Coordinates of C-alpha atoms and ligand atoms in Angstrom, one line a residue:
X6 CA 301.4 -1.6 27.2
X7 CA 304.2 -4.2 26.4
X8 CA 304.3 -5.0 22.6
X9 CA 303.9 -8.7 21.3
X10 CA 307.5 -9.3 21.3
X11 CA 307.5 -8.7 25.1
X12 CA 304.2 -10.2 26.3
X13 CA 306.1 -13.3 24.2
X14 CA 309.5 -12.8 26.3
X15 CA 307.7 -13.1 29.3
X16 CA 305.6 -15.7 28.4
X17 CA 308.7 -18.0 28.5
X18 CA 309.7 -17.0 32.0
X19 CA 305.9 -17.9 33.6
X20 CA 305.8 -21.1 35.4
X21 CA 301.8 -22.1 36.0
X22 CA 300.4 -23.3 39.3
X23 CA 299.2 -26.6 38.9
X24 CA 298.1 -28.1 41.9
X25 CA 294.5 -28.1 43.9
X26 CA 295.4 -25.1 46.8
X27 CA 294.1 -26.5 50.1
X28 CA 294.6 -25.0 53.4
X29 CA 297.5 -22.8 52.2
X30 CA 299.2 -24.9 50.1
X31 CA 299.8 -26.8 46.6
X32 CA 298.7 -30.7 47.1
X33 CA 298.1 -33.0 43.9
X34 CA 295.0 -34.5 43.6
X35 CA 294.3 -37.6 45.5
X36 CA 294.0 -39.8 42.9
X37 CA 297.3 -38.5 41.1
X38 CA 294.9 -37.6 38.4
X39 CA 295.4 -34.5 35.9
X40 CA 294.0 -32.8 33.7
X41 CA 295.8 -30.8 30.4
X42 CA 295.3 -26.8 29.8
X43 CA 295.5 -25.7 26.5
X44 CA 296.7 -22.6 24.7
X45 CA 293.9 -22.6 22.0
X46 CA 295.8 -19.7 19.7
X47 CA 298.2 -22.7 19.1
X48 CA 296.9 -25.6 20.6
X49 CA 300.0 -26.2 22.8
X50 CA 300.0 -27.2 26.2
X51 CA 300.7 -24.9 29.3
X52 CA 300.7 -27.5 32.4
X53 CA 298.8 -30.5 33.5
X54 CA 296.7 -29.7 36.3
X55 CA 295.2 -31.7 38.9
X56 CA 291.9 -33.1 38.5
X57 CA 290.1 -33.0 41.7
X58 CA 287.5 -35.4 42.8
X59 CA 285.1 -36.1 46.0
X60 CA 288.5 -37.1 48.0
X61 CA 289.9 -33.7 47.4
X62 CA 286.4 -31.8 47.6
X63 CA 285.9 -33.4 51.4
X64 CA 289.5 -32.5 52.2
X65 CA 288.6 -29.1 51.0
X66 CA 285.4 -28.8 53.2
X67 CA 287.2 -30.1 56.3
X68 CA 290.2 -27.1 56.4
X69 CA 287.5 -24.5 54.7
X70 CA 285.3 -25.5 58.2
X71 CA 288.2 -25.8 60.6
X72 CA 289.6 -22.0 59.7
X73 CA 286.2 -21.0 60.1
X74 CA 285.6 -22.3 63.3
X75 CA 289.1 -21.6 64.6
X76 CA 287.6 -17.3 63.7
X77 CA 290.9 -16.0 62.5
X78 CA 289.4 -14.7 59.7
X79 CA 285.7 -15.1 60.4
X80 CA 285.6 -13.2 63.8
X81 CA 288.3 -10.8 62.5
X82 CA 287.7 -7.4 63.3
X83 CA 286.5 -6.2 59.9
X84 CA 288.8 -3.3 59.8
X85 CA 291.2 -6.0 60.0
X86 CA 289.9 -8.1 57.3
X87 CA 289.9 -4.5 55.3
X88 CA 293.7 -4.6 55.5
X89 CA 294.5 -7.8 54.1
X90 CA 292.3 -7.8 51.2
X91 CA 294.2 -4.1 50.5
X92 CA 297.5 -6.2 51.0
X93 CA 296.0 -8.9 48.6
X94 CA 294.6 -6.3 46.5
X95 CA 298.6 -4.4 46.3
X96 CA 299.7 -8.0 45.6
X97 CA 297.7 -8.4 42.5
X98 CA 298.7 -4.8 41.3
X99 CA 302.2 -5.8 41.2
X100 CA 301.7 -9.2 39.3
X101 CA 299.1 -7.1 37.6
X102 CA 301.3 -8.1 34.2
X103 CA 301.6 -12.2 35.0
X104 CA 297.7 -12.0 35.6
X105 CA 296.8 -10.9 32.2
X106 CA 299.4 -13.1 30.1
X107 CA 297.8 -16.4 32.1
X108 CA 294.4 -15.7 31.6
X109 CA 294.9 -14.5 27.9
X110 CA 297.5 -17.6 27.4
X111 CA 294.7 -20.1 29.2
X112 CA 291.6 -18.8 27.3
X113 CA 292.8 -17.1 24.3
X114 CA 290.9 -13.8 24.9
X115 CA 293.2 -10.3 23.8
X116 CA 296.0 -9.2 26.4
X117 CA 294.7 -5.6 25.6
X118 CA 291.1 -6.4 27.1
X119 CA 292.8 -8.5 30.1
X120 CA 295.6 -5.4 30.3
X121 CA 292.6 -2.5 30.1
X122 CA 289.6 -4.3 31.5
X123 CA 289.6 -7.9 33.3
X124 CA 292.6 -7.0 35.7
X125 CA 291.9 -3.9 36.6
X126 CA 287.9 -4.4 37.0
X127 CA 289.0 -7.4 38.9
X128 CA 291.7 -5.2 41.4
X129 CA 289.0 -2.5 41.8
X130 CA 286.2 -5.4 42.8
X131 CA 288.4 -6.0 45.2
X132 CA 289.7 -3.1 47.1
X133 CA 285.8 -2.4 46.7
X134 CA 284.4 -5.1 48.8
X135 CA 287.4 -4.7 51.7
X136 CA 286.2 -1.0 51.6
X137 CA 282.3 -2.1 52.1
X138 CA 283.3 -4.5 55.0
X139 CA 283.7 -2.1 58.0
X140 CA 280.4 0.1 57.0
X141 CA 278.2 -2.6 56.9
X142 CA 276.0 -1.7 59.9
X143 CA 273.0 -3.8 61.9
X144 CA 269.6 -2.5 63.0
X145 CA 267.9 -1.5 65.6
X146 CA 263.9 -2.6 64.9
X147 CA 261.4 -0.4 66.2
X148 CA 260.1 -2.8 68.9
X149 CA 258.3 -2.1 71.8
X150 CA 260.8 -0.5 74.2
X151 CA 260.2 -3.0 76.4
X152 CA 262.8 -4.6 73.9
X153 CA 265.8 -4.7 71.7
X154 CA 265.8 -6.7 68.7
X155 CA 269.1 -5.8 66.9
X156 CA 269.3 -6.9 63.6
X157 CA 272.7 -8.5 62.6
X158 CA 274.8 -9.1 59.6
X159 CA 276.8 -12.7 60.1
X160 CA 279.4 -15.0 57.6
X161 CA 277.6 -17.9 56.4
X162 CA 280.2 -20.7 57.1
X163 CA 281.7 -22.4 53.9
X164 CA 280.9 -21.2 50.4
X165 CA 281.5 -23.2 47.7
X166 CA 282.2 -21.0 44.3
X167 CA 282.1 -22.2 40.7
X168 CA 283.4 -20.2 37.9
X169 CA 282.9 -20.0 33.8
X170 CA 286.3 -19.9 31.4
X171 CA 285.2 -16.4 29.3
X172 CA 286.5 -13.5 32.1
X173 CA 289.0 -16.4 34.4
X174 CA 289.8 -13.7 36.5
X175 CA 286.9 -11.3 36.5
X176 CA 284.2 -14.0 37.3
X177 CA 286.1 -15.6 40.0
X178 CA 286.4 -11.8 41.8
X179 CA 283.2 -10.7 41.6
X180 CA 282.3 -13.3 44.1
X181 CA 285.2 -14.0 45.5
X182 CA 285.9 -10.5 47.3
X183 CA 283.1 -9.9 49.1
X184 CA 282.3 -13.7 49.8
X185 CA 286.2 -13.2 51.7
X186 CA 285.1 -9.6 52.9
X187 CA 282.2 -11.1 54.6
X188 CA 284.3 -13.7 56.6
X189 CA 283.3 -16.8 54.7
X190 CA 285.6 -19.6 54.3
X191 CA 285.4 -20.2 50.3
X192 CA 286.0 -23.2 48.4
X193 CA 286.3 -22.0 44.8
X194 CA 286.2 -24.5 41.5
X195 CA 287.3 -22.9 38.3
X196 CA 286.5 -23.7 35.0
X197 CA 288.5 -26.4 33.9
X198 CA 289.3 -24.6 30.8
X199 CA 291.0 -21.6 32.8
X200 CA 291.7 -22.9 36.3
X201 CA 295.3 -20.9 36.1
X202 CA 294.9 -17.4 37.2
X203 CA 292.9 -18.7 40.1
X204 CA 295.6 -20.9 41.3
X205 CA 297.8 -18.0 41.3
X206 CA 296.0 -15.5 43.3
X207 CA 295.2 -18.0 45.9
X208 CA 299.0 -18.2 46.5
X209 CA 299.2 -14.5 46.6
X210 CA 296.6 -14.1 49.0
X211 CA 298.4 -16.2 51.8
X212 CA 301.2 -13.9 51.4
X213 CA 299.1 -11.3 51.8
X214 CA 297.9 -12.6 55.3
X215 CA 294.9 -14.3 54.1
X216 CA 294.5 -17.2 57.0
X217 CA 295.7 -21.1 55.8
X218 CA 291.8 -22.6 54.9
X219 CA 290.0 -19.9 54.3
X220 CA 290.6 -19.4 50.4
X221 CA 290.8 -23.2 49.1
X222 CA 291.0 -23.9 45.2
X223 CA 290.0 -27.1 43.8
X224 CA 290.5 -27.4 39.7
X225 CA 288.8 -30.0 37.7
X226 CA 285.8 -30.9 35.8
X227 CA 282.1 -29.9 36.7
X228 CA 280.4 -33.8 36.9
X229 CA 283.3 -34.6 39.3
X230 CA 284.8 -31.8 41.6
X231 CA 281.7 -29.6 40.6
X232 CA 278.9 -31.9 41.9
X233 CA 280.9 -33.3 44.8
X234 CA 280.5 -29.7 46.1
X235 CA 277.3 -29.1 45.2
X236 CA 275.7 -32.4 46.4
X237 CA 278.7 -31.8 49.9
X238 CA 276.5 -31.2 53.4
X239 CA 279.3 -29.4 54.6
X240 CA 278.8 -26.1 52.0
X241 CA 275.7 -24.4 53.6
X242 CA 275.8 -22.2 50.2
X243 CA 276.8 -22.2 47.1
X244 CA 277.3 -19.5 44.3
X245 CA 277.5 -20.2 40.6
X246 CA 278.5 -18.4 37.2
X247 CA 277.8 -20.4 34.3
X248 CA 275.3 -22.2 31.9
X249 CA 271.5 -22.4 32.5
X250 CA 271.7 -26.1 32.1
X251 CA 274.7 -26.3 34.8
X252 CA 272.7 -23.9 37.2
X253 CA 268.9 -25.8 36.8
X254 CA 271.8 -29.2 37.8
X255 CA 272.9 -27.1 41.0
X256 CA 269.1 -26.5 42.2
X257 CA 268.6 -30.2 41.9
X258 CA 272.0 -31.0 44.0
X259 CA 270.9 -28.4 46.5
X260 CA 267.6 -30.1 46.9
X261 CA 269.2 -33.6 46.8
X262 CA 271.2 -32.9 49.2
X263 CA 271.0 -30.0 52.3
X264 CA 269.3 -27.3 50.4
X265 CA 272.0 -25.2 50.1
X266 CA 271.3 -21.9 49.3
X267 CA 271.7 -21.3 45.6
X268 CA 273.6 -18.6 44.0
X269 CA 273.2 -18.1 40.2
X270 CA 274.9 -16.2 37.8
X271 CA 273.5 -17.8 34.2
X272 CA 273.5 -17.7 30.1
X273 CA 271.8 -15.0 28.2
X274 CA 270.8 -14.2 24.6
X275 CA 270.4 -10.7 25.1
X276 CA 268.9 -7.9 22.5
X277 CA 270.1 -5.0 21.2
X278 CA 267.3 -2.8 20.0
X279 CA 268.1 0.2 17.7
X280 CA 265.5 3.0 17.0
X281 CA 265.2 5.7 13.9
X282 CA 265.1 8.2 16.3
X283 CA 268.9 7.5 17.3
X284 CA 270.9 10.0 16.4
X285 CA 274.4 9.2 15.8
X286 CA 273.5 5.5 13.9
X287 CA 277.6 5.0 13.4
X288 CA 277.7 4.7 16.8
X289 CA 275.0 2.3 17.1
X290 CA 276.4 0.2 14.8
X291 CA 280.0 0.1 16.6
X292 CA 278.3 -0.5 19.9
X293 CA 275.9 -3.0 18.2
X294 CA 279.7 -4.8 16.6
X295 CA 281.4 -4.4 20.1
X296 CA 278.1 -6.4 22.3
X297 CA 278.4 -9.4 20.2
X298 CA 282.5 -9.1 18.8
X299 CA 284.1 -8.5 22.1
X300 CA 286.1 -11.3 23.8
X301 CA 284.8 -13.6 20.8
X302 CA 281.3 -13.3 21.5
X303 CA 282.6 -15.7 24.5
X304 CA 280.2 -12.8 26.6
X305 CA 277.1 -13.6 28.8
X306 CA 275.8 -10.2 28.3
X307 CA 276.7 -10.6 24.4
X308 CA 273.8 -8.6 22.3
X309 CA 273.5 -11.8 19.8
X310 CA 269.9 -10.6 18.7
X311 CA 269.4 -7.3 16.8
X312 CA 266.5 -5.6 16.0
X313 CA 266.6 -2.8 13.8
X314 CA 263.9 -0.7 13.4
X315 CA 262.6 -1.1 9.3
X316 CA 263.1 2.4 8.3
X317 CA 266.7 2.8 9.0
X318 CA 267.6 -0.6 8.0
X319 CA 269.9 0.4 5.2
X320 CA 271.5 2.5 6.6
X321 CA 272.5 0.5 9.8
X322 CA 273.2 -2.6 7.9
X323 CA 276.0 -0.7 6.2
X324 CA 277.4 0.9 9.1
X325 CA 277.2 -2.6 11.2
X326 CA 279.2 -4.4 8.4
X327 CA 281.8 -1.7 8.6
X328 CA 282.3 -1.3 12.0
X329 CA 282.6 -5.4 12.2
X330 CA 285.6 -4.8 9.4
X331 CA 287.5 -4.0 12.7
X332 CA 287.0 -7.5 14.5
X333 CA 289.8 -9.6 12.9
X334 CA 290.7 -12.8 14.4
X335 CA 294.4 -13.0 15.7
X336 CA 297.1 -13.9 17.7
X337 CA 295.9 -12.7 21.5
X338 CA 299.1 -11.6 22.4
X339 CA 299.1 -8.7 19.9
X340 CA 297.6 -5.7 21.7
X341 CA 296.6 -4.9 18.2
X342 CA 294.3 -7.9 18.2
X343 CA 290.5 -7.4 19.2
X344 CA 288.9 -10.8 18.5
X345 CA 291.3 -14.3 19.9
X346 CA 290.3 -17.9 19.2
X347 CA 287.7 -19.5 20.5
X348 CA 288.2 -21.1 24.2
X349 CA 288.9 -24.8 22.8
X350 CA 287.8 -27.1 19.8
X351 CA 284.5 -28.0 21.5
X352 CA 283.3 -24.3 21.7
X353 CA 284.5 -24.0 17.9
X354 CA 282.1 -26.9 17.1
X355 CA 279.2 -25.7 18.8
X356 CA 279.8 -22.4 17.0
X357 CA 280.1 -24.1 13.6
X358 CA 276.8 -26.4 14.3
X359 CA 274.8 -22.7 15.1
X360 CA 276.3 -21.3 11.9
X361 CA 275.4 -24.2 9.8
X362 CA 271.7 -24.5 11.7
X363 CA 271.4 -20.6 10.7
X364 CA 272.1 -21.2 6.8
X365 CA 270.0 -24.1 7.0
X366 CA 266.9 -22.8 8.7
X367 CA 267.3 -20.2 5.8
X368 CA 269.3 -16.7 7.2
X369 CA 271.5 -14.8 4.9
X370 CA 274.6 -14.6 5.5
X371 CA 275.6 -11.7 5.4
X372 CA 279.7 -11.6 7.1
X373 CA 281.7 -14.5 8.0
X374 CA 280.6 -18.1 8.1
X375 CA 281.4 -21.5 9.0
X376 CA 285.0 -21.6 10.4
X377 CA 287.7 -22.9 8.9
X378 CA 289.4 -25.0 11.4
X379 CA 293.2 -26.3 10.8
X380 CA 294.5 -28.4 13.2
X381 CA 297.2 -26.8 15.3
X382 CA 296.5 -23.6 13.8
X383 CA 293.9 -22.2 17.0
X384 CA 290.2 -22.3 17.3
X385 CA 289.9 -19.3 15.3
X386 CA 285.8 -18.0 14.7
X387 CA 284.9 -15.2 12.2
X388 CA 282.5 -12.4 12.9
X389 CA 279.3 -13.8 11.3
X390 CA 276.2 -11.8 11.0
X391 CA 273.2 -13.4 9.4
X392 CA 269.8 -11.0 8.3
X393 CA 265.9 -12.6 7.1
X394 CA 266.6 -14.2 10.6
X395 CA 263.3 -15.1 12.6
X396 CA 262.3 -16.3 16.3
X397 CA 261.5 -19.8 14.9
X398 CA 265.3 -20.6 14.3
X399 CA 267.4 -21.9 16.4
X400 CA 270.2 -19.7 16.5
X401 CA 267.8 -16.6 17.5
X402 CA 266.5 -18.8 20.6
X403 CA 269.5 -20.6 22.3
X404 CA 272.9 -18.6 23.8
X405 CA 275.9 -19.4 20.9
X406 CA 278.4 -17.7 23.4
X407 CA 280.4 -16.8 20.1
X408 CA 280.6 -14.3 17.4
X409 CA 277.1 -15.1 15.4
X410 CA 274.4 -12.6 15.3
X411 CA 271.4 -12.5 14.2
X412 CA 269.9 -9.1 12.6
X413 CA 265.9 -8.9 12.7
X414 CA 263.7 -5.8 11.9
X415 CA 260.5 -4.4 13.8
X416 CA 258.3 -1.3 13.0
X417 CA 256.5 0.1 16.3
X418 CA 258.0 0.2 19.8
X419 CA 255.5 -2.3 21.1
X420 CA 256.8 -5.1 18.3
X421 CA 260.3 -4.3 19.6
X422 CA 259.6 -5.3 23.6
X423 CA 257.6 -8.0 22.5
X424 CA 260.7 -9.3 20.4
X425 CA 263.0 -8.6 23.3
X426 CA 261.3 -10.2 25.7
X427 CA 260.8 -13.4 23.5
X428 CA 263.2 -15.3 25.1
X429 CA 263.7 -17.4 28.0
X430 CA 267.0 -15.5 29.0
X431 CA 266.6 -12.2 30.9
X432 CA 270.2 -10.6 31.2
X433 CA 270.8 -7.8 29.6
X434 CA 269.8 -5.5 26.7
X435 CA 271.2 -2.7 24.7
X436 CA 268.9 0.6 23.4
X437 CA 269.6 2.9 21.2
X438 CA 267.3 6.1 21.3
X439 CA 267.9 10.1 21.5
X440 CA 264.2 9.8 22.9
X441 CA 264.6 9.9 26.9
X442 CA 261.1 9.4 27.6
X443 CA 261.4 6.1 25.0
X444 CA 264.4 5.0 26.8
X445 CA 262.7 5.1 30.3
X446 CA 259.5 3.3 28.9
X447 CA 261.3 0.6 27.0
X448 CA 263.8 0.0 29.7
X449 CA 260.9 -0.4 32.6
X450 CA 259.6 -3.0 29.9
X451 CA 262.4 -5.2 29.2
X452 CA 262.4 -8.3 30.9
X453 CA 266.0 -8.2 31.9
X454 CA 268.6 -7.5 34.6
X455 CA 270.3 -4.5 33.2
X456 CA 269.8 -2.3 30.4
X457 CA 272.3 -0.6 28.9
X458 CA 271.0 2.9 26.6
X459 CA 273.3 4.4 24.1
X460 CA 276.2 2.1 25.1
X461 CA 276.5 -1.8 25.6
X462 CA 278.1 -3.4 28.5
X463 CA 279.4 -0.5 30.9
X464 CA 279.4 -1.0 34.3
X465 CA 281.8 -0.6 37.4
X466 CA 282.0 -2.2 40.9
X467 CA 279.3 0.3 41.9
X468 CA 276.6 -1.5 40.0
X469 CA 274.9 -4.9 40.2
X470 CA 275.3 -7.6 37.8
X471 CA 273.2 -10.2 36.9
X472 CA 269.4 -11.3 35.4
X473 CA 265.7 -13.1 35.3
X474 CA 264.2 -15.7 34.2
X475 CA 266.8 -18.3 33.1
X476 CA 269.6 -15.9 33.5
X477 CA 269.8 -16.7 37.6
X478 CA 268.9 -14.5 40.6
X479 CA 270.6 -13.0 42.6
X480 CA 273.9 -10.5 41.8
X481 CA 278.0 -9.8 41.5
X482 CA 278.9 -6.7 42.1
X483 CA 278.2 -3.6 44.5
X484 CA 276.7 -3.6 47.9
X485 CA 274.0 -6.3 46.9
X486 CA 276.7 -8.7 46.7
X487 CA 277.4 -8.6 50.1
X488 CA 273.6 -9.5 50.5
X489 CA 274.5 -13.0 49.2
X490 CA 277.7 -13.6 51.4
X491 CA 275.9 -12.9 54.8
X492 CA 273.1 -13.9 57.0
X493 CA 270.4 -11.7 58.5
X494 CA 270.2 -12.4 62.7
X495 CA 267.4 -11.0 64.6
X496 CA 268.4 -11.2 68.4
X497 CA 265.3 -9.9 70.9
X498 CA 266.1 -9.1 74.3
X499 CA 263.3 -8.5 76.4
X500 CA 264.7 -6.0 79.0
X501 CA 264.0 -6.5 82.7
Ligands
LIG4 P1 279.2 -24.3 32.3 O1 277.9 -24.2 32.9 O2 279.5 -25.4 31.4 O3 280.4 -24.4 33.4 C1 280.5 -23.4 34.5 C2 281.1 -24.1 35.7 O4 280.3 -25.1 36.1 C3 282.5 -24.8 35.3 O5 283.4 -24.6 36.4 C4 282.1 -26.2 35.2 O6 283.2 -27.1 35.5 C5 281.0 -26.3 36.2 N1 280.1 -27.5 36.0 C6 279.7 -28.1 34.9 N2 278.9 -29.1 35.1 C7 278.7 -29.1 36.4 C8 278.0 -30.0 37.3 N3 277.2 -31.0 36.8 N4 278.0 -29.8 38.6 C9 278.7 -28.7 39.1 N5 279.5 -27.9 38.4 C10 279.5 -28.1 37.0 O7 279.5 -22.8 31.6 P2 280.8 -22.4 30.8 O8 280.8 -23.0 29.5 O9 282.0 -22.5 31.7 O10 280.5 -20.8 30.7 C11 279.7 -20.3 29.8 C12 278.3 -20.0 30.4 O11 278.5 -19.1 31.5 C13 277.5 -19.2 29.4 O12 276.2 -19.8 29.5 C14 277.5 -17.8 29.9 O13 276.4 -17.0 29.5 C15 277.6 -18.0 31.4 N6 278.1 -16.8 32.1 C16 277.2 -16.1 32.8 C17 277.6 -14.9 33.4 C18 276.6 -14.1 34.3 O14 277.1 -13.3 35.0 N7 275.3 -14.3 34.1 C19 278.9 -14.5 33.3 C20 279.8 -15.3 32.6 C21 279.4 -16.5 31.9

C-alpha cells in the first residue's frame, strides 16, 4: 500500500476523462454543456465534465444499436468474448492504482477500502462473468419426440445502465460485466457525482478489444441524460442502482414509454439484530460499528437500525461506543483513514436534517451529532449513534445513507422480526446469535434479500446481491446476473 505522501504524488500526475465516451471515443456534449466534479475532502475541483442531454442519449442509442446489429461483439463466439473481457480485466489490474485514487479523489471514500475492496471486487466481478459466458448452456425440453424445442439463452439488444456515487466503480461492474459478457450493447450513465472511474475504464476496454459502440458512457444528471434513456424506445431494458424514489420514476418511464424491462437495485434501512445468546458481544459490537461506519454510512446494505436484545444492553452499549472510537473522520488519502467526507454538501445536509429530526423527535444522543461544516474544509460527518430511539421517528423509518444509527431494544425473538421487518426496505440484515437453530429460524423470517449471521456485509462474486419490497428485484452478482442480461428463446421444430 502506497503511503499518503505517494497516493498525493500521484495524484498530481492523473489527468481525468471528461468527455461523454460514444462509439469508441471522447466527444463533448452536444450542447457544449458541463458539469463540475468535486473533491469533497477539500472541496476543489477535478475537471468539468460533460453534461449529456437527449441529443447525446440518441446518439448513444444509435452506435449502441448499430454495433449490435453489425454482431462483432453480439454474435461473437463467447469463448471469444471470454478473452477480451480477461484482456479488459488485465487492463484494469495494471491501472489497478489510478482506479482507486479517482474513485476515492471523486467521492471521498478511503483509498484503503478502494485499494482492499472496491477494485479488487470489481476485477474479480469481472474475470467472473467472462468465465460464466462459455458455460452458459440451452435446453432440450422434454417434448414429444415428434419434436425439438431447444431452449436458448440470447443478448437483449441495448441496455441502458444507471449507477449510484457510494462504490463508483463497484456498482458500475456488477452490471456492467455480465451485461458485456452476455453480448449486449450497454449504454451506461454514472452518477454525476462520480462519473470518473467510468470514463476511464471505457477507454481501457477499447484497448482491450472491446468493439467501437458496444460500451458507450454518457455523464450527466438523472432528470436530463437519466430520463432521456429511460423514457428512449431504442433501450429494450434498462437496469438501475440507486434510490427508491429514482427506481418507482424508472417504472413510470418504462410504462410511459416501451415497457422496458426494469432492473432495480434500490435503498435500504437495514437491521442489525443482536441476541444474549451471542457469544463473543465485542465482536458484535465491531460488526454492528463497521455496518453503519463503513464508507461513511454512504452504504445501501448499511445496518442503520439496531436492536439489542434488553438484557445485554449494557453491556453492548459499551462495547458499541468503543468500537465506534475507531471511525475518525479524515483525509481519504491516508490509508490510516476509515471514515472520509461525505459525497458533497447536499448529502451533508440531509445528514444534518436526520440528525437534528432525531434530537427533536426526542433520541439520545449518545456519539457524535450535528456536523460541523466549514466551508472549504470537506463535508466531513461524525459517527452518531442515538438510543430511546422508536419506529415512530423519522430517522428509524427513511434510508440516511450516512453515519446515524439508531439503537432500539427488544425482549423475545418474535418482537425482534417484527421490528426488523417494520420497514418498507427489504435489503439486508445482520444477526448475531451462537444459536444455529435461531439463526436458521430468524433468517427464513426476515423480510430481506440477504442476511448476513455473525458478520455484516460479506459477500463475493459467487453470491447474489440485491432485495424486496422497496429495495428492487432482481440481482448483481453471480450466475443470476446473467438471468437479467439475456433472453429465454423457445424454438420447436416439429420433425418430419
Ligand atoms: P439516486 O437515485 O439519486 O441516483 C442514482 C442514479 O440515478 C444517478 O445516476 C442519477 O443521476 C440517476 N437519476 C436520478 N434521477 C433520475 C431520473 N429522474 N431518471 C433517471 N435517472 C435518474 O441515488 P444516489 O444518491 O446516486 O445513490 C444512493 C442510493 O442508491 C441509496 O438509496 C442507496 O441505498 C442506493 N444503492 C443501492 C444499492 C443496491 O444494490 N441496492 C447499491 C448502492 C446504492
Amino acid at each position: 500500500m502506497k503511503t499518503k505522501a505517494e497516493w498525493q504524488a500521484l495524484r498530481d500526475t492523473l489527468t481525468f476523462p471528461n468527455q461523454a465516451y460514444i462509439n469508441g471515443a471522447f466527444v463533448p456534449a452536444i450542447s457544449g454543456d458541463t458539469f463540475p466534479c468535486i473533491n469533497p475532502a477539500d472541496e476543489s475541483l477535478l475537471a468539468q465534465v460533460a453534461s449529456c442531454d437527449v441529443a447525446d442519449v440518441d446518439n448513444a442509442v444509435k452506435a449502441a444499436t448499430a454495433s449490435f446489429k453489425k454482431g462483432e461483439w453480439s454474435q461473437m463466439a463467447p469463448g471469444k468474448r471470454k478473452r477480451i473481457l480477461q484482456n479488459w480485466a488485465d487492463l484494469l489490474e495494471q491501472h489497478q492504482d489510478e482506479l482507486a485514487l479517482i474513485d476515492t479523489l471523486d467521492m471521498g471514500k478511503s483509498i484503503s477500502e478502494m485499494v482492499n475492496i472496491d477494485v479488487p471486487d470489481s476485477i474479480d466481478c469481472l474475470r467472473w462473468s467472462a468465465e460464466c459466458i462459455d458455460k452458459l448452456y440451452g435446453e432440450i425440453a422434454p417434448t414429444n419426440p415428434k419434436n425439438l424445442a431447444l431452449i436458448t439463452r440470447e443478448p437483449l439488444g441495448v441496455v441502458a445502465i444507471i449507477t449510484p456515487w457510494n462504490y463508483p466503480l463497484m456498482m458500475v461492474m456488477w452490471k456492467i460485466a455480465p451485461a458485456l459478457a452476455a453480448g449486449n450493447s450497454i449504454i451506461l450513465k454514472p452518477s454525476e457525482k462520480s462519473p470518473l472511474s467510468a470514463l476511464r475504464i471505457a477507454e481501457l476496454a477499447t484497448q482491450a478489444g472491446v468493439p467501437d459502440g458496444v460500451f458507450n458512457v454518457l455523464p450527466g444528471f438523472g432528470h436530463t441524460a437519466g430520463k432521456a434513456l429511460a423514457l428512449h424506445h431504442g433501450i429494450g431494458t434498462l437496469a438501475f442502482t440507486g434510490s427508491s424514489r429514482v427506481a418507482g420514476l424508472l417504472m413510470q418511464y418504462a410504462g410511459q414509454s416501451n415497457m422496458k424491462r426494469v432492473w432495480l437495485e434500490a435503498g435500504g434501512k437495514s437491521p442489525c439484530l443482536v441476541f444474549e445468546d451471542c457469544a463473543d458481544i465485542k465482536a458484535a459490537a465491531r460488526g454492528a460499528a463497521s455496518a453503519i461506519f463503513t464508507n461513511q454510512g454512504e452504504v445501501c446494505i448499511a445496518c442503520s437500525r439496531l436492536y439489542v436484545q434488553s438484557s445485554i444492553k449494557d453491556e453492548f452499549m459499551a462495547a458499541l461506543l468503543e468500537a465506534a472510537k475507531t471511525y475518525v473522520p479524515g483525509d481519504p488519502l491516508d490509508p490510516a483513514t476509515k471514515m472520509g467526507p461525505l459525497v458533497d454538501k447536499a448529502q451533508l445536509d440531509t445528514v444534518t436534517r436526520f440528525i437534528e429530526s432525531a434530537i427533536a423527535d426526542g433520541a439520545q444522543l449518545a456519539l457524535g451529532g450535528v456536523p460541523e461544516y466549514q466551508a472549504g474544509k470537506g463535508f466531513y460527518a461524525k459517527p452518531t449513534i442515538f438510543t430511546e430511539a422508536s419506529h415512530e421517528m423519522t430517522f428509524v423509518q427513511e434510508e440516511i445513507f450516512g453515519p446515524v444509527l439508531a439503537v432500539m431494544t427488544f425482549d423475545t425473538e418474535e418482537q425482534a422480526i417484527a421490528l426488523a421487518n417494520d420497514s418498507k426496505y427489504g435489503l439486508g440484515a445482520s444477526i448475531w446469535t451462537d444459536n444455529l437453530s435461531r439463526a436458521h429460524r430468524v433468517s427464513r423470517q426476515l423480510e430481506t434479500g440477504m442476511v448476513w449471521v455473525n458478520t455484516w456485509g460479506d459477500g463475493d462474486t459467487t453470491v447474489p446481491f440485491g432485495g424486496v419490497k422497496a429495495s428492487g428485484n432482481g440481482r448483481d452478482k453471480s450466475w443470476h446476473a446473467l438471468e437479467k442480461y439475456t433472453e429465454i428463446k423457445n424454438t420447436w421444430i416439429r420433425l418430419g
